[in-house]
Amino acid sequence: MEFKKDNTFFKGRLKSVTYAYKGAAKLISTEHSVMVQFSLGIIMTIAGFYFHITSTEWLFQILAIGLVLSVEGLNTAVEKVADFIHPNYHERIGFIKDIAAGAVFFAAITAIAIGLTIYIPYIQNI
């Protein structure tokens, strides 16, 4: 089967967005870690409306949620490729998967720090 590239700008971009949407839907509907992170993102969004956070706080919160979900998606992709290449346990594959999970850890810690920085003052004023 030969790959046929779509040379029209609009049609090509529309296809790209469609694939990206399908990928995001697959991530949210099949990966438990992404389900958890997505749910936490919704909870934090509700908290932002409840506490009437500032525009700058919204920017940081949106960035943190997007960062965690993006890195979690990349981690999932790395794991799926690694499992496809070498389905059985292999020390090097395990090392690669641990590094990808470590990236998620850094993103999650960053998001937690941002969330605490935003919400501790609001919670203290209750």
Backbone as a ProteinNet text record, in pm:
[ID]
protein_1_A
[PRIMARY]
MEFKKDNTFFKGRLKSVTYAYKGAAKLISTEHSVMVQFSLGIIMTIAGFYFHITSTEWLFQILAIGLVLSVEGLNTAVEKVADFIHPNYHERIGFIKDIAAGAVFFAAITAIAIGLTIYIPYIQNI
[TERTIARY]
85	0	88.7	62.9	142.5	78.1	163.4	115.7	89.3	-29.9	-66.2	-80.8	6.3	4.3	-100.6	-175.1	-274.6	-204.2	-198.9	-123.7	-203.9	-332.7	-409.7	-395.1	-369.7	-341	-458	-575.1	-689.7	-728.8	-739.3	-779.8	-677	-550.2	-444.2	-448.7	-474.1	-481	-603.2	-713.1	-835.7	-814	-744.9	-713.2	-625	-526.5	-436.7	-512.7	-603.9	-683.8	-773.3	-827.4	-911.8	-832.6	-710.9	-626	-589.1	-559.3	-523.7	-641.5	-760.9	-880.8	-903	-888.9	-905.3	-802.3	-678.6	-574.1	-603.9	-651.9	-686.8	-801.7	-901.1	-1014.8	-970.2	-880.4	-828	-750.9	-671.3	-595.8	-689.5	-789	-880	-966.2	-1001.6	-1095	-1028	-896.5	-832.2	-721.4	-661.5	-546.8	-588.6	-575.6	-620.9	-547.1	-418.1	-342.9	-391.3	-424.2	-475.1	-615.8	-696.8	-830.6	-820.7	-725.9	-706.3	-661.7	-561.7	-509.8	-616.2	-693.4	-800.2	-906.9	-942.3	-1041.3	-990.2	-862.5	-804.1	-804.8	-781.5	-787.8	-927.3	-1029.7	-1167.9	-1195.7	-1152.2	-1172.4	-1103.6	-981.5	-908.8	-974.8	-1033	-1104.7	-1228.1	-1300.5	-1416.7	-1371.4	-1259.4	-1205.5	-1170.3	-1117.3	-1082.7	-1204.7	-1314.8	-1438.9	-1493.1	-1485.4	-1537.6	-1463.6	-1330.6	-1249.7	-1226.1	-1276.9	-1259.7	-1112.1	-1030.7	-888.3	-865	-749.3	-717.6	-682.9	-675.9	-639.9	-500.5	-408	-272.4	-272.4	-349.5	-360.4	-423.1	-522.2	-582.6	-477.1	-394.4	-291	-197.6	-152.6	-64.6	-135.5	-260.2	-335.1	-357.6	-397.9	-419.6	-289.3	-180.6	-50.6	-12.1	-35.7	-2	-84.9	-214	-301.2	-257.8	-234.1	-189.4	-54.9	35.6	167.8	156.8	80.6	67.8	1.2	-107.4	-175.8	-88	-13.2	75	186.8	253.2	363.6	311	194.1	132.5	103.4	57.6	34	162.7	268.3	396.9	450.7	434	475.2	401.1	272.2	192.7	242.2	272.9	323.2	456.3	545.7	674.4	652.6	563.6	534.9	477.5	384	322.5	425.5	511.6	615.1	713	753.5	847.1	786.7	660.2	593.6	578.3	558.7	546	680.1	785.8	919	966.4	942.9	991.6	883.7	788.7	674	711.1	820.6	863.4	949.5	964.9	1046.5	1189.7	1243.9	1384.3	1436.8	1554.1	1609.8	1621	1666	1680.7	1546	1447.8	1313.3	1256.1	1277.5	1232.8	1295	1423.6	1494.6	1431.5	1403.3	1340.8	1203	1124.7	990.6	997.3	1095.6	1112.8	1146.4	1230.4	1265.7	1142.3	1061	938.9	843.2	832	747.3	804.3	935.8	998.6	962.9	949.6	908.7	768.4	680.5	544.7	552	638.2	654.7	694.1	792.4	834.4	719.4	643.6	530.2	424.3	397.5	296.3	340	466.8	517.4	507.7	539.5	527.6	382.6	289.6	147.3	99.3	144.7	107.3	158.4	282.7	339.3	259.9	221.8	141.5	5.3	-58.1	-188.6	-183.1	-81.4	-68.3	-43.6	40.1	69.1	-57.8	-141.7	-265.2	-367.6	-390.6	-508.1	-486.3	-364	-344.4	-394	-361.6	-414.3	-567	-632.7	-778.2	-837.5	-776.7	-826.4	-804.5	-692.6	-664.3	-764.3	-822.3	-917.2	-1061.2	-1083.5	-1219.4	-1260.7
-118.7	0	123.8	211.1	332.1	445.4	524.5	638.7	754.1	810.6	923	1047.3	1141.6	1265.6	1360	1423.7	1522.3	1657.8	1712.6	1835.6	1962.5	1953.3	2075.1	2113.2	2238.9	2286.2	2262.3	2310.3	2302.4	2158.1	2078.6	1939.1	1861.5	1888.6	1822.1	1858.2	1985.8	2029.8	1970	1963.3	1905.3	1758.4	1684.8	1545.6	1535.7	1623.5	1622.7	1646.1	1742.5	1771.4	1652.2	1587.3	1469.2	1357.1	1333.3	1229.4	1265.6	1391.7	1436.1	1418.8	1452.8	1436.3	1289.3	1202.6	1058.5	1008.3	1055.8	1015.4	1060.1	1182.9	1233.1	1152.8	1122.2	1042.4	902.8	841.7	710.1	716.4	819.9	835.6	844.3	930.7	953.4	831.2	757.2	646.1	511.4	500	369.4	365.8	478.1	479.7	532.3	446.4	482.3	603.1	612	725.7	856.8	852.2	972.8	1004.4	901.3	924.1	998.5	956.3	1021	1165.1	1186.1	1322.1	1412.7	1359.2	1436.4	1474.5	1380	1407	1513.4	1504.9	1607.3	1743.5	1744.6	1870.2	1931.6	1847.7	1896.6	1950.5	1878	1922.5	2056.2	2070.9	2196.8	2311	2280.2	2381.7	2428.3	2334.6	2369.8	2454.3	2415.1	2491.6	2634.1	2648.2	2781.6	2871.3	2814.7	2892.9	2921.7	2825	2841.2	2952.4	2951.5	3049	3178.5	3187.9	3307.8	3346.7	3251.9	3279.6	3383.6	3449.5	3558.4	3503.2	3591.5	3551.8	3489.3	3545.9	3490.9	3351.8	3334.5	3202.2	3100.9	3145.4	3058.1	3013.9	3108.4	3074	2966	2983.6	2883.5	2749.5	2754.7	2630.9	2556.6	2628	2565.7	2507.4	2581.5	2532.6	2404.8	2402.4	2285	2163.8	2182.9	2072.1	2020.9	2111.7	2072.3	2002.2	2050.6	1988.7	1844.2	1822.2	1687.3	1594.4	1636.9	1552.1	1523.4	1622.7	1603.2	1505.4	1525.4	1436.5	1295.6	1286.9	1155.3	1086.1	1159.7	1103.4	1055.8	1135.3	1093.7	970.1	965.2	847.8	723.1	737.1	623.9	579.3	675.1	640.4	565.9	613.2	545.6	403	386.7	252.8	160.6	211.1	128.9	87.5	179.7	147.7	45.6	67.8	-24.3	-164.1	-172.1	-302.3	-369	-289.5	-344	-400.4	-326.1	-368.2	-491.3	-489.1	-599.8	-632.9	-722.1	-751.5	-813	-887	-947.8	-850.1	-878.3	-789.4	-787.6	-667.1	-649.2	-532.7	-547.9	-446.5	-310.1	-305.7	-177	-112.8	-193.5	-141	-87.4	-160.5	-114.6	18.8	34.5	159.7	275.7	251.7	354.6	392.4	292.7	319.3	394	361.6	432.8	579.7	607.5	746.7	823.7	761.8	827.7	853.8	756.9	776.2	885.8	896.1	1002.8	1140.5	1152.9	1281.2	1319	1219.9	1244.4	1288.5	1224.8	1260.9	1407.8	1452.6	1593.1	1687.2	1652.2	1735.3	1739.9	1625.3	1619.4	1700.7	1690.1	1768.2	1917.4	1954.9	2095.1	2141.2	2059.3	2094	2104.7	2015.4	2021.3	2151.3	2187.8	2312.4	2433.7	2432.4	2542.9	2546.5	2430.3	2424.1	2472.5	2430.4	2474.3	2624.6	2675.1	2818.4	2899.3	2850.1	2920.7	2909.4	2787.5	2763.1	2776.9	2765.1	2780	2914.9	3026.1	3155.2	3162.7	3104.4	3105.6	3019.7	2904.4	2814.1	2873.5	2942.2	3006.2	3117.1	3177.4	3288.4	3241.3	3110.6	3060.4	3078.7
0	0	0	-91.7	-104.4	-25.6	41.7	118.3	23	32.6	-53.3	33.9	11.5	87.3	31.6	123	82.4	71.8	-48	-71.2	-48.3	-23.3	2.1	148.6	171.3	306.7	401.2	365.9	456.3	484.8	380.2	395.6	479.2	456.8	533.1	680.2	710.5	850.5	919.1	843.7	898.4	934.7	848.4	878	1002.1	1013	1128.4	1258.7	1256.8	1374.9	1409.1	1307.3	1329.4	1395.1	1346.4	1406.6	1550.2	1573.4	1708.2	1803.9	1758.5	1840.6	1873.7	1772.4	1794.9	1895.8	1883.9	1977.4	2119.1	2135.2	2268.1	2327	2243.9	2291.4	2332.6	2255.6	2292.1	2423.1	2439.8	2565.1	2685.1	2675	2787.5	2815.2	2712.6	2731.6	2760.6	2736.9	2755.2	2859.4	2890.9	2982.1	3119.4	3219.4	3353.9	3411.3	3388.7	3441.5	3378.4	3250.1	3182.8	3233.2	3258	3314.3	3447.3	3530.6	3661.1	3641.7	3556.2	3535	3472.8	3379.1	3315.7	3418.5	3505	3610.4	3706.8	3742.7	3829.7	3761.1	3630.7	3555.4	3560.1	3549.5	3558.6	3698.3	3799.6	3938.6	3962.2	3910.5	3930.2	3851.8	3738.2	3661.6	3739	3796.7	3879.9	3998.9	4061.1	4174.6	4131.3	4010.7	3961	3949.8	3901	3893.5	4033.3	4121.9	4258.2	4332.2	4321.9	4395.8	4318.2	4194.8	4111.9	4100.7	4056.5	4044.5	3935.3	3942.4	3849	3710.4	3613.4	3476.9	3472.7	3546.5	3550.6	3613.4	3718.9	3781.6	3685.7	3607.7	3506.5	3405.2	3362.8	3264.6	3318.2	3442.3	3502.1	3520.9	3562.6	3584.2	3452.3	3350	3219.1	3166.2	3182.1	3138.9	3214.1	3344.2	3425.3	3384.3	3364.2	3322.8	3185.1	3092.4	2958.9	2961.3	3045.6	3058.1	3104.8	3210.3	3265.1	3164.3	3102.5	3006.3	2883.6	2838.6	2723.1	2754.4	2866.6	2902.6	2931	2991.2	3015.6	2882	2782.8	2651.1	2585.2	2595.8	2540.6	2613	2744.1	2821.7	2774	2752.2	2703.5	2566.4	2479.7	2346.9	2356.2	2441.6	2460.5	2510	2608	2661	2553.6	2473.7	2369	2263.5	2221.5	2123.7	2182.5	2307.9	2373.2	2384.2	2422.6	2433.1	2296.5	2192.2	2057.3	2009.2	2036.8	1992.8	2070.1	2200.3	2284.7	2387.2	2352.1	2439.4	2574.6	2580.1	2706.2	2784.6	2913.8	2996.4	2945.2	2935.9	2900.9	2983.2	3038.8	3128.4	3062.2	2938.7	2868.3	2840.3	2800.5	2777	2908.1	3017.6	3148.7	3185.5	3154.4	3181.2	3104.4	2975.9	2891.2	2945.6	2982.2	3034.5	3168	3251	3378.4	3355.4	3257.5	3226.2	3180	3093.3	3046.6	3162.9	3254.3	3372.1	3462	3467.9	3545.9	3493.2	3361.7	3302.4	3348.6	3356.2	3406.5	3552.7	3629.2	3770	3783.9	3703.9	3709.5	3673	3569	3528.1	3637.3	3700.6	3806.7	3929	3966.8	4080.9	4050.7	3928.2	3887.6	3896.8	3849.3	3854.7	3999.1	4084.5	4226.3	4288.5	4258.6	4312.6	4264.4	4138	4083.7	4152.5	4166.6	4232.9	4376.6	4449.5	4589.5	4596.8	4507.2	4505	4477.1	4389.6	4355.6	4467.6	4518.7	4602.8	4753.1	4802.9	4948.1	4998.9	4931.6	4981.6	4982.9	4882.3	4877.8	4990	5013.7	5117.4	5255.3	5273.8	5403.3	5435.8	5334.8	5356.1	5374.1	5376.8	5397.2	5541.7
[MASK]
++++++++++++++++++++++++++++++++++++++++++++++++++++++++++++++++++++++++++++++++++++++++++++++++++++++++++++++++++++++++++++++

